[in-house]
PDB file of C-alpha atoms and ligand atoms in Angstrom:
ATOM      1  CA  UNK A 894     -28.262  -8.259  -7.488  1.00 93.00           C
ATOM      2  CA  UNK A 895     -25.089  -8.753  -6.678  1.00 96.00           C
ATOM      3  CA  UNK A 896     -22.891 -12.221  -5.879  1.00 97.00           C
ATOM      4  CA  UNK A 897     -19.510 -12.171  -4.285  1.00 98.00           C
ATOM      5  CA  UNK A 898     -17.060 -15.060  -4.712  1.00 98.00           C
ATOM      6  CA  UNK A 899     -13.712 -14.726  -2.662  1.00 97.00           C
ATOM      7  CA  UNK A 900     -11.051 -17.374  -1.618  1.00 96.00           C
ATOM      8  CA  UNK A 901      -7.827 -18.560  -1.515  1.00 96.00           C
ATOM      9  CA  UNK A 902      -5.605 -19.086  -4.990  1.00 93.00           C
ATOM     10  CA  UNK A 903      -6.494 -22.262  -7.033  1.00 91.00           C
ATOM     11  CA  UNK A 904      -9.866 -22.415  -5.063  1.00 94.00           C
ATOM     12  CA  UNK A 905     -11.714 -22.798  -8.671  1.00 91.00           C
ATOM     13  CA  UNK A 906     -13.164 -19.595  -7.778  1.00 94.00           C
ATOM     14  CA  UNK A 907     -13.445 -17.704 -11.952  1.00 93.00           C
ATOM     15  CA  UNK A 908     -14.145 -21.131 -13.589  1.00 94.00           C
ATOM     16  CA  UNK A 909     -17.335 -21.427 -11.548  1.00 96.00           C
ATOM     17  CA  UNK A 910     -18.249 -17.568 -11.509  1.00 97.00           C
ATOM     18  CA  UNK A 911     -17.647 -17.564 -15.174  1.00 96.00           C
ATOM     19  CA  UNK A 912     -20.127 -20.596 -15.889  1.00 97.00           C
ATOM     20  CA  UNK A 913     -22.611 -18.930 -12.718  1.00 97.00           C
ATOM     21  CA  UNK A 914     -22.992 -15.573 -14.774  1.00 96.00           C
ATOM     22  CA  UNK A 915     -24.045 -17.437 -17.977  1.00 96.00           C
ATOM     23  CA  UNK A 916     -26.289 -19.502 -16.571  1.00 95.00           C
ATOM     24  CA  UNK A 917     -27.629 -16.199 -14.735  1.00 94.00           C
ATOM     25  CA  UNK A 918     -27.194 -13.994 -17.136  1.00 94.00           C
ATOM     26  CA  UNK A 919     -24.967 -11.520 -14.861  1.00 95.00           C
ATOM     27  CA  UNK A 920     -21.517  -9.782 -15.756  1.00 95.00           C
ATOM     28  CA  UNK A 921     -19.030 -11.740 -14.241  1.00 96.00           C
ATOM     29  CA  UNK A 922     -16.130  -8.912 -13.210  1.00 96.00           C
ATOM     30  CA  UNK A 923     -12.507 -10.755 -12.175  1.00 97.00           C
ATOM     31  CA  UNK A 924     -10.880  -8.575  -9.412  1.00 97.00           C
ATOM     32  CA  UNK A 925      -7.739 -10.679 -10.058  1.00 97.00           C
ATOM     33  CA  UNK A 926      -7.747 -10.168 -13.364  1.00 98.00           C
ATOM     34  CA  UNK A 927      -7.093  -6.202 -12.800  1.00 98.00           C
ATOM     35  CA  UNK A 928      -4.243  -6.494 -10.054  1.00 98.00           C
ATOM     36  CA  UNK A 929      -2.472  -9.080 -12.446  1.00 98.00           C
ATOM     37  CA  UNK A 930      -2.966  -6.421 -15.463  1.00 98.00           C
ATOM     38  CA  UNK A 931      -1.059  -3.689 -13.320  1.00 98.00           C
ATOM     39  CA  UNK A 932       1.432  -6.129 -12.228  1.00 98.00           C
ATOM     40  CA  UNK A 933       2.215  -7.085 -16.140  1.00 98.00           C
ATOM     41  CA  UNK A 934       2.996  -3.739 -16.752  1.00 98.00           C
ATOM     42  CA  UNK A 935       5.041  -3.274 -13.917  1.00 98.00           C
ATOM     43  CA  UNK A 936       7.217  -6.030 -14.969  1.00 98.00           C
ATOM     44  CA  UNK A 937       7.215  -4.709 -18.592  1.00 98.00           C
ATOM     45  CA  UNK A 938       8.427  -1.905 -17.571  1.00 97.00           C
ATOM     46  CA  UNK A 939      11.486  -2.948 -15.241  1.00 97.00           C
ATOM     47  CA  UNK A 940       9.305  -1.425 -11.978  1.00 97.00           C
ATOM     48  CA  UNK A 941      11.015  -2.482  -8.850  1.00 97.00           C
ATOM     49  CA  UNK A 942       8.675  -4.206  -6.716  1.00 97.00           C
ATOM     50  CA  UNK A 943      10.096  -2.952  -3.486  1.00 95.00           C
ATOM     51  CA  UNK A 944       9.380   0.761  -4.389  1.00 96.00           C
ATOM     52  CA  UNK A 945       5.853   0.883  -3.512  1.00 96.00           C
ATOM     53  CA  UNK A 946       5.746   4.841  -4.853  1.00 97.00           C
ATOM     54  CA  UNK A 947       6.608   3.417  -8.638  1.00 97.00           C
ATOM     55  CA  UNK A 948       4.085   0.872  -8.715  1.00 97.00           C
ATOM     56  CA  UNK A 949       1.407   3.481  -7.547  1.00 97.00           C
ATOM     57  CA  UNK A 950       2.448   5.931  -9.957  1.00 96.00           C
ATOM     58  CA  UNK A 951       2.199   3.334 -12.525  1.00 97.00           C
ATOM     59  CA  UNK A 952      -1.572   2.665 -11.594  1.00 97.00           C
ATOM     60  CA  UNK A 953      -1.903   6.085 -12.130  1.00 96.00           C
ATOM     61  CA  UNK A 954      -0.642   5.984 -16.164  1.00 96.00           C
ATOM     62  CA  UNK A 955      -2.574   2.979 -16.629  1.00 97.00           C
ATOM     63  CA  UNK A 956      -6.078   2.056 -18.025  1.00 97.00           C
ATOM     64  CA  UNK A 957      -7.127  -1.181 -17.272  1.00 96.00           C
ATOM     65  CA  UNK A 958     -11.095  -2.627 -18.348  1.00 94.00           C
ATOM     66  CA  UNK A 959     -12.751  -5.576 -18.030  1.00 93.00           C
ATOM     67  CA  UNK A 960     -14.894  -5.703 -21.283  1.00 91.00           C
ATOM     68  CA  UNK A 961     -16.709  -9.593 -21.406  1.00 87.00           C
ATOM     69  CA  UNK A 962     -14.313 -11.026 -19.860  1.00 90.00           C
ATOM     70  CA  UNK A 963     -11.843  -9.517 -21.854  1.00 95.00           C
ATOM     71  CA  UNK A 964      -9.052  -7.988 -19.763  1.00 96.00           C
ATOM     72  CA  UNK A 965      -7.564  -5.035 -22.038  1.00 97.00           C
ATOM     73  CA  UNK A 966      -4.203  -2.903 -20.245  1.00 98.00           C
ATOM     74  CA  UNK A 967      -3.452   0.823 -21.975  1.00 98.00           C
ATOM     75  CA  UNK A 968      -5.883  -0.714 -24.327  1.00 98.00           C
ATOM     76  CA  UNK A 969      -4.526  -3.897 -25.495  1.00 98.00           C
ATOM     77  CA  UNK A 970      -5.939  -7.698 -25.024  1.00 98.00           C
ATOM     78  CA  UNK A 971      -3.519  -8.958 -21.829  1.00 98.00           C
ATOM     79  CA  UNK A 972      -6.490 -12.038 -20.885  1.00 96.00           C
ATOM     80  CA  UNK A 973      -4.066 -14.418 -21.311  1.00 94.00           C
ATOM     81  CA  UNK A 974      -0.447 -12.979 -20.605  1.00 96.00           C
ATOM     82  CA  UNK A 975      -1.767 -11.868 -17.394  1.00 97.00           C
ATOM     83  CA  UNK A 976      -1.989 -15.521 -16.363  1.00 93.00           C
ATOM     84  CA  UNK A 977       1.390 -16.391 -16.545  1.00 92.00           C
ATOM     85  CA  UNK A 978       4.206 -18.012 -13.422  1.00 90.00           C
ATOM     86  CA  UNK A 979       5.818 -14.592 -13.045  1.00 94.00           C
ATOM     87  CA  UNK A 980       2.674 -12.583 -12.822  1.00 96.00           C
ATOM     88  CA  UNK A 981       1.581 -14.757 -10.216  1.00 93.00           C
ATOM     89  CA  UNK A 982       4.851 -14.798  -8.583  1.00 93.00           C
ATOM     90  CA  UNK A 983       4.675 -10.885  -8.166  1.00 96.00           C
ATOM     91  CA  UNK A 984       0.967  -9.473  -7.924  1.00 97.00           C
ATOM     92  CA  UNK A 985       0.464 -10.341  -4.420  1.00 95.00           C
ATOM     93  CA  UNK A 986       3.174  -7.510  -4.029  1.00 96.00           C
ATOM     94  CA  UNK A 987       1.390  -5.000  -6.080  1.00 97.00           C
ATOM     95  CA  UNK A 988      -2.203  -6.351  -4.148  1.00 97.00           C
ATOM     96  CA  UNK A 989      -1.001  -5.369  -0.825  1.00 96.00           C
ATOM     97  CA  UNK A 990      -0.476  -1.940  -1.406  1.00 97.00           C
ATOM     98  CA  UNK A 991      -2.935   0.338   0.065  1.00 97.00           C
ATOM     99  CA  UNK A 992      -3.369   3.337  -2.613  1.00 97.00           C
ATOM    100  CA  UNK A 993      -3.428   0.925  -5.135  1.00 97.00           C
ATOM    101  CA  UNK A 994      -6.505  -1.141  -3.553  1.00 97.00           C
ATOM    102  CA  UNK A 995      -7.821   2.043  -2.833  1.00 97.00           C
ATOM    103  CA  UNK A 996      -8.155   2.599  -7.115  1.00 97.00           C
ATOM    104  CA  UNK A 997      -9.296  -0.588  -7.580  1.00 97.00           C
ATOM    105  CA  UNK A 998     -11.584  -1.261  -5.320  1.00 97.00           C
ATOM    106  CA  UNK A 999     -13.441   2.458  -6.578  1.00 97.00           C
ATOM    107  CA  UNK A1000     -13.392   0.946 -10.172  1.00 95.00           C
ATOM    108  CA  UNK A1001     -14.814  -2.223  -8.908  1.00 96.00           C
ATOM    109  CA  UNK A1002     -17.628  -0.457  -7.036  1.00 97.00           C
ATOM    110  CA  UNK A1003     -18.026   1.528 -10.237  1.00 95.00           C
ATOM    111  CA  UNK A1004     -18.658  -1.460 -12.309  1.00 93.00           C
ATOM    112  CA  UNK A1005     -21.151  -3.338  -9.906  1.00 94.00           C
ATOM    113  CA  UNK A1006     -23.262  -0.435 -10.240  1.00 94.00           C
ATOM    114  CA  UNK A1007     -26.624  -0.710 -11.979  1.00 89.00           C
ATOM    115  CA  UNK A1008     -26.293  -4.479 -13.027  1.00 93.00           C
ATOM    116  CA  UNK A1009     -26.351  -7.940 -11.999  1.00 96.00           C
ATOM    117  CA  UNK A1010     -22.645  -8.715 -11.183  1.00 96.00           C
ATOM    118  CA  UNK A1011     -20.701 -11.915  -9.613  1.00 97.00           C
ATOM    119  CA  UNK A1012     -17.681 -11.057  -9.000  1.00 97.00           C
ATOM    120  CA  UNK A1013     -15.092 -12.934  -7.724  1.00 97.00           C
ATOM    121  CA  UNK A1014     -11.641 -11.947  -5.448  1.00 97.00           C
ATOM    122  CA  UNK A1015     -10.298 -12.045  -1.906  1.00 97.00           C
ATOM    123  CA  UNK A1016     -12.093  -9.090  -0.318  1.00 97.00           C
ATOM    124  CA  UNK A1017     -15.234  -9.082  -2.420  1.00 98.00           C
ATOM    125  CA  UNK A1018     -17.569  -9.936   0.624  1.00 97.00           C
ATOM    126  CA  UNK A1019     -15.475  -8.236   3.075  1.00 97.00           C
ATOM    127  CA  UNK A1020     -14.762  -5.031   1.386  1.00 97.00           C
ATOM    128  CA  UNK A1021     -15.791  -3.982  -2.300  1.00 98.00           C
ATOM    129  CA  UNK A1022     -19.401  -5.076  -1.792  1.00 98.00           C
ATOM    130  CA  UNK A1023     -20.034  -5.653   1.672  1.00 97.00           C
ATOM    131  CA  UNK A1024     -24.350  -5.370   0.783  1.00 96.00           C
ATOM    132  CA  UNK A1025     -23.667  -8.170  -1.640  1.00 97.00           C
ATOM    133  CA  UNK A1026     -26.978 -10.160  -1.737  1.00 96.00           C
ATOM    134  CA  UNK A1027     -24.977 -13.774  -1.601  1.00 97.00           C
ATOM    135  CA  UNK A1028     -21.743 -14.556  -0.424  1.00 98.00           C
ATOM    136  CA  UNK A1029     -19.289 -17.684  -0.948  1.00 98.00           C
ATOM    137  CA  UNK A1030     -16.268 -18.454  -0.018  1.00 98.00           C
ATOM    138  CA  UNK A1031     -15.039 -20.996  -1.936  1.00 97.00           C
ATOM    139  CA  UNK A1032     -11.835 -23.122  -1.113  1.00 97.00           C
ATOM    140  CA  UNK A1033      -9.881 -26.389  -1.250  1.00 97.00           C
ATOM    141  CA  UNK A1034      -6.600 -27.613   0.335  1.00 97.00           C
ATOM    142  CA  UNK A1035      -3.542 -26.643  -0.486  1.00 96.00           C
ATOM    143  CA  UNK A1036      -2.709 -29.536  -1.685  1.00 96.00           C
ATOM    144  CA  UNK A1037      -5.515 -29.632  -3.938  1.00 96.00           C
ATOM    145  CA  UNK A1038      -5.330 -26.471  -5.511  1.00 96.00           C
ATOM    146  CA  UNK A1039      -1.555 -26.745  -6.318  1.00 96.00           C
ATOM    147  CA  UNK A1040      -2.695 -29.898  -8.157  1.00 96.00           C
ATOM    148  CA  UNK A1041      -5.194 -27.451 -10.147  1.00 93.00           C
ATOM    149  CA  UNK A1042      -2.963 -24.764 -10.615  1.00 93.00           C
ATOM    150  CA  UNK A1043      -0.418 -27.423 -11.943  1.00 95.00           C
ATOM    151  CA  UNK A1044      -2.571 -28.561 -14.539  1.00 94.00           C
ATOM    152  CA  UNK A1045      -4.074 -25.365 -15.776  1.00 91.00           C
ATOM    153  CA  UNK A1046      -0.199 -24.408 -16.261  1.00 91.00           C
ATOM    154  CA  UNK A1047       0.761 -27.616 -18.309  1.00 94.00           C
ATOM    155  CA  UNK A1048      -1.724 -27.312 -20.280  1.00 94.00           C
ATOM    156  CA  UNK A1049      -1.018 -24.270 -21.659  1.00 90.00           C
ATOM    157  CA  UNK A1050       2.823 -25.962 -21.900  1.00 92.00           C
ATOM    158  CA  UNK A1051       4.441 -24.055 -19.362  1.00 90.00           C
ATOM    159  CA  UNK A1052       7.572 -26.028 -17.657  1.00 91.00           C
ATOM    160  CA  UNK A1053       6.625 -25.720 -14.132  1.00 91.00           C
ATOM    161  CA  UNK A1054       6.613 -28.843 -11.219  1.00 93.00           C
ATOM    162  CA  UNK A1055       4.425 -29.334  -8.487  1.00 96.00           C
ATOM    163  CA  UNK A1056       6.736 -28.574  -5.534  1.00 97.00           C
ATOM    164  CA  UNK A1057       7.377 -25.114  -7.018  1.00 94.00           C
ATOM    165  CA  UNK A1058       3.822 -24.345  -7.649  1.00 95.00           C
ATOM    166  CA  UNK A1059       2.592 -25.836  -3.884  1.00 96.00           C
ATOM    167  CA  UNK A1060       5.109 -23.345  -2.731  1.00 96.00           C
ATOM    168  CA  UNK A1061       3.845 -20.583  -4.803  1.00 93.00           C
ATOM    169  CA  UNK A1062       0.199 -20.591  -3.237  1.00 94.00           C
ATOM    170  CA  UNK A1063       1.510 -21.045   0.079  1.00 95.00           C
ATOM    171  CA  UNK A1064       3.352 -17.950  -0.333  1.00 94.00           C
ATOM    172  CA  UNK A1065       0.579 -16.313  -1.989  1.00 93.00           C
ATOM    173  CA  UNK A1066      -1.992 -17.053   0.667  1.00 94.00           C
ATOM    174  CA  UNK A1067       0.572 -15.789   3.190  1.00 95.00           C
ATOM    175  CA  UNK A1068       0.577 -12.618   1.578  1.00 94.00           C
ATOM    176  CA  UNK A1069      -2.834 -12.756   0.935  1.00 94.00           C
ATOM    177  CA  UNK A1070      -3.818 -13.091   4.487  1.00 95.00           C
ATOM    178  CA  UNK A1071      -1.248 -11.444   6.310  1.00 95.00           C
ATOM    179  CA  UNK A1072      -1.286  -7.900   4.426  1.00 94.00           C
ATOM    180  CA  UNK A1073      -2.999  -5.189   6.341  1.00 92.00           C
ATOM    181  CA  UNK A1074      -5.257  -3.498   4.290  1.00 93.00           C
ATOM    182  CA  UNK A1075      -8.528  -5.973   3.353  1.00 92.00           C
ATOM    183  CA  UNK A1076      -6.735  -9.273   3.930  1.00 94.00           C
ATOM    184  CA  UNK A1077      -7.984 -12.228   1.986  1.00 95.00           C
ATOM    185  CA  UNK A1078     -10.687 -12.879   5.059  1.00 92.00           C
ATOM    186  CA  UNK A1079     -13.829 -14.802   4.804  1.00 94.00           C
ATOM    187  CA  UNK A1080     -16.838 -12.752   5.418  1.00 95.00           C
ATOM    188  CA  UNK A1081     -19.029 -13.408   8.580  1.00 95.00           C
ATOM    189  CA  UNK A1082     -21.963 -14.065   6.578  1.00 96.00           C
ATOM    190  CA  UNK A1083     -20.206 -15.869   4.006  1.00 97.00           C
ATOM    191  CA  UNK A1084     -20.944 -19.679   2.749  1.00 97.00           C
ATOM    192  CA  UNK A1085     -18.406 -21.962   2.724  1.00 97.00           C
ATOM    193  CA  UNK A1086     -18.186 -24.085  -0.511  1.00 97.00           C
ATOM    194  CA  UNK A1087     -15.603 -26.675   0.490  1.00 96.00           C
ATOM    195  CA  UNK A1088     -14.265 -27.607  -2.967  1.00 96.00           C
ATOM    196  CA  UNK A1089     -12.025 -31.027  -2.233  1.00 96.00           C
ATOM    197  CA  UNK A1090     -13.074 -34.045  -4.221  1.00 94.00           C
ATOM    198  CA  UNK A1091     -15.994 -32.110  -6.016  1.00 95.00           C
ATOM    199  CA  UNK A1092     -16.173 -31.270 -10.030  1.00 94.00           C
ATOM    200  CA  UNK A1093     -17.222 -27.911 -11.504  1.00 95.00           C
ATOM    201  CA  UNK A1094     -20.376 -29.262 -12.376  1.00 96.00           C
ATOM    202  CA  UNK A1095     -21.217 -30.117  -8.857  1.00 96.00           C
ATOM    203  CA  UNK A1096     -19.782 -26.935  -6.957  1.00 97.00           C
ATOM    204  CA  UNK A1097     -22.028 -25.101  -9.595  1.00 97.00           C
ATOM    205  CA  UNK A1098     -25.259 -26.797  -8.372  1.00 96.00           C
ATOM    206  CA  UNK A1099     -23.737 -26.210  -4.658  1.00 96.00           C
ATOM    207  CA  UNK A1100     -24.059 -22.711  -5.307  1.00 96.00           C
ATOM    208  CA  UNK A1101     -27.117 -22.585  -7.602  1.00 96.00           C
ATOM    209  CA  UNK A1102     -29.244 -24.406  -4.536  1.00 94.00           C
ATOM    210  CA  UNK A1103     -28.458 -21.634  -2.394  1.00 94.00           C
ATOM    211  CA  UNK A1104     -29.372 -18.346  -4.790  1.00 92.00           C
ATOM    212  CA  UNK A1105     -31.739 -20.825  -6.615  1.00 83.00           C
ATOM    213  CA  UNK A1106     -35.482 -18.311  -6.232  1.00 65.00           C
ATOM    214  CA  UNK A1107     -33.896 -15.584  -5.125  1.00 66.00           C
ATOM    215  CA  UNK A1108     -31.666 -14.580  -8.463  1.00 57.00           C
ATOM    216  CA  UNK A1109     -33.219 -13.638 -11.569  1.00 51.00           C
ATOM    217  CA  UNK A1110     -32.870 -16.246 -13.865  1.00 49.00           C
TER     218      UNK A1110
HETATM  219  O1  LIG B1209      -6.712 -17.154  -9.966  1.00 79.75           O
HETATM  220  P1  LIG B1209      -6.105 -17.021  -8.610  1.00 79.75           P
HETATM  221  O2  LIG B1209      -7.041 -17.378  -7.498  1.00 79.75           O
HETATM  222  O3  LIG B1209      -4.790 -17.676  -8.483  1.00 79.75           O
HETATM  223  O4  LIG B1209      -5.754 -15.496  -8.434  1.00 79.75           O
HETATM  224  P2  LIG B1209      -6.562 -14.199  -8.813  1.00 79.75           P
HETATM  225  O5  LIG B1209      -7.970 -14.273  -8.346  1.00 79.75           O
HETATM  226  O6  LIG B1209      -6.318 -13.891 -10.244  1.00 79.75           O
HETATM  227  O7  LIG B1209      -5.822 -13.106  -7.906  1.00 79.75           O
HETATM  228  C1  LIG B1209      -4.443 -12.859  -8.063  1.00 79.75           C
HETATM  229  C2  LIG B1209      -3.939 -12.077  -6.857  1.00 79.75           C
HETATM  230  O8  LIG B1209      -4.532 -10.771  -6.867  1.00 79.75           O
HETATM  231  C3  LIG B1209      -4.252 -12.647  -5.486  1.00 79.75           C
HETATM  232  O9  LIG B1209      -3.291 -13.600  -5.063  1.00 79.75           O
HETATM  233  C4  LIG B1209      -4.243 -11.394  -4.616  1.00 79.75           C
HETATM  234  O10 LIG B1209      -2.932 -11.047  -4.245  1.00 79.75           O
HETATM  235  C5  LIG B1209      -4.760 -10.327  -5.547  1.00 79.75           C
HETATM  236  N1  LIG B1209      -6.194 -10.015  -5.373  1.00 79.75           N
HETATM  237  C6  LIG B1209      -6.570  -9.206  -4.318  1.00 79.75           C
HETATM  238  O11 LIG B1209      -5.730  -8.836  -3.522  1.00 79.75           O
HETATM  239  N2  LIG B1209      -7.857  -8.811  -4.181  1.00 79.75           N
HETATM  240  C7  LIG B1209      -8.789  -9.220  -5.033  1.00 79.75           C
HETATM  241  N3  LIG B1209     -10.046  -8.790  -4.867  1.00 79.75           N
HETATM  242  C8  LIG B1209      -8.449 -10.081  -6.102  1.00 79.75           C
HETATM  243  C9  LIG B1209      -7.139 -10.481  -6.231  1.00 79.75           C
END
């Protein structure tokens, strides 16, 4: 059984997967979480962003696993470094290249196989698994997501303000969108899970009524 969540940044989309593959019992596998890990090294290492041949050849040095929910790069704990301003600032860069997606989406593939998975991205439905037995597509304005993204940041007492951050997904989703090889795209048989004005709890049970029967549980 397999559950694919894609949509745009700040969309909410791993704090629902995470609390859909407890309740389900399924491995919950961040896609994000492994183009952010690459991009952390690349700016550890002084890569230039521009030379699309470095940041390949980096992938190709580097180990990245998702072990419950633990994101581990060359074998060390990155979960939360990987979530930082400049790693979001930068890994739409490192996302759009084609070899790289290539990698990852093989390794994602990989690690659907044999088990109940949600996994959650931008081309999850579209591309990576395309047979997934449900698919969502789970969004919220702009506006609305900057507002999240905003939060999460201050909270973890990071001096960033609104306009910058509004600006940030913009830009992101641009990229996201606009990039030629599997574009952040909604599937054709994807549901929409409008997120504006709803709480966790609620876009939780949104999704639950729809693979409600059908998942093992
Ligand atoms: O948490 P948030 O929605 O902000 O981002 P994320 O899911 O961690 O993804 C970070 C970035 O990785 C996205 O903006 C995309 O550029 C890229 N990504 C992708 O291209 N394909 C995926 N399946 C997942 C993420």
């Amino acid at each position: 059984m397999n559950i694919a969540i894609d949509g745009p940044a700040g969309a909410g989309k791993s704090t629902v997967a995470k609390i859909l593959a407890k309740k389900l019992n399924y491995n919950y596998i961040d896609t994000g979480a492994m183009y952010r890990a690459l991009t952390l090294k690349a700016i550890q290492e002084g890569v230039d962003f521009n030379n699309t041949n470095s940041l390949v050849s980096l992938l190709e040095t580097t180990k990245i696993e998702i072990i419950h929910e633990t994101v581990f790069l060359d074998g060390k704990d990155v979960t939360s470094e990987i979530r930082t301003p400049e790693v979001d600032q930068k890994v739409s860069i490192t996302a759009a290249v084609p070899e790289i997606r290539k990698e990852m989406v093989n390794l994602q593939r990989r690690m659907a196989k044999n088990t109940n998975v949600i996994m959650d991205g931008r081309d999850i439905g579209t591309v990576v698994l395309p047979d997934a037995n449900f698919k969502f597509f789970v969004t919220a304005s702009e506006e609305e997501r900057a507002k999240r993204r905003f939060k999460e940041l201050t909270d973890k007492n990071y001096e960033v303000d609104y306009e910058y951050i509004l600006k940030e997904i913009s830009k992101r989703d641009k990229l996201d969108t606009k990039r030629k090889v599997s574009p952040l795209k909604q599937a054709d048989d994807a549901i929409i899970i409008n997120t504006n004005n709803k709480t966790i709890e609620e876009v939780v049970q949104e999704i639950l009524s729809y693979i409600k029967g059908e998942a093992i549980m």
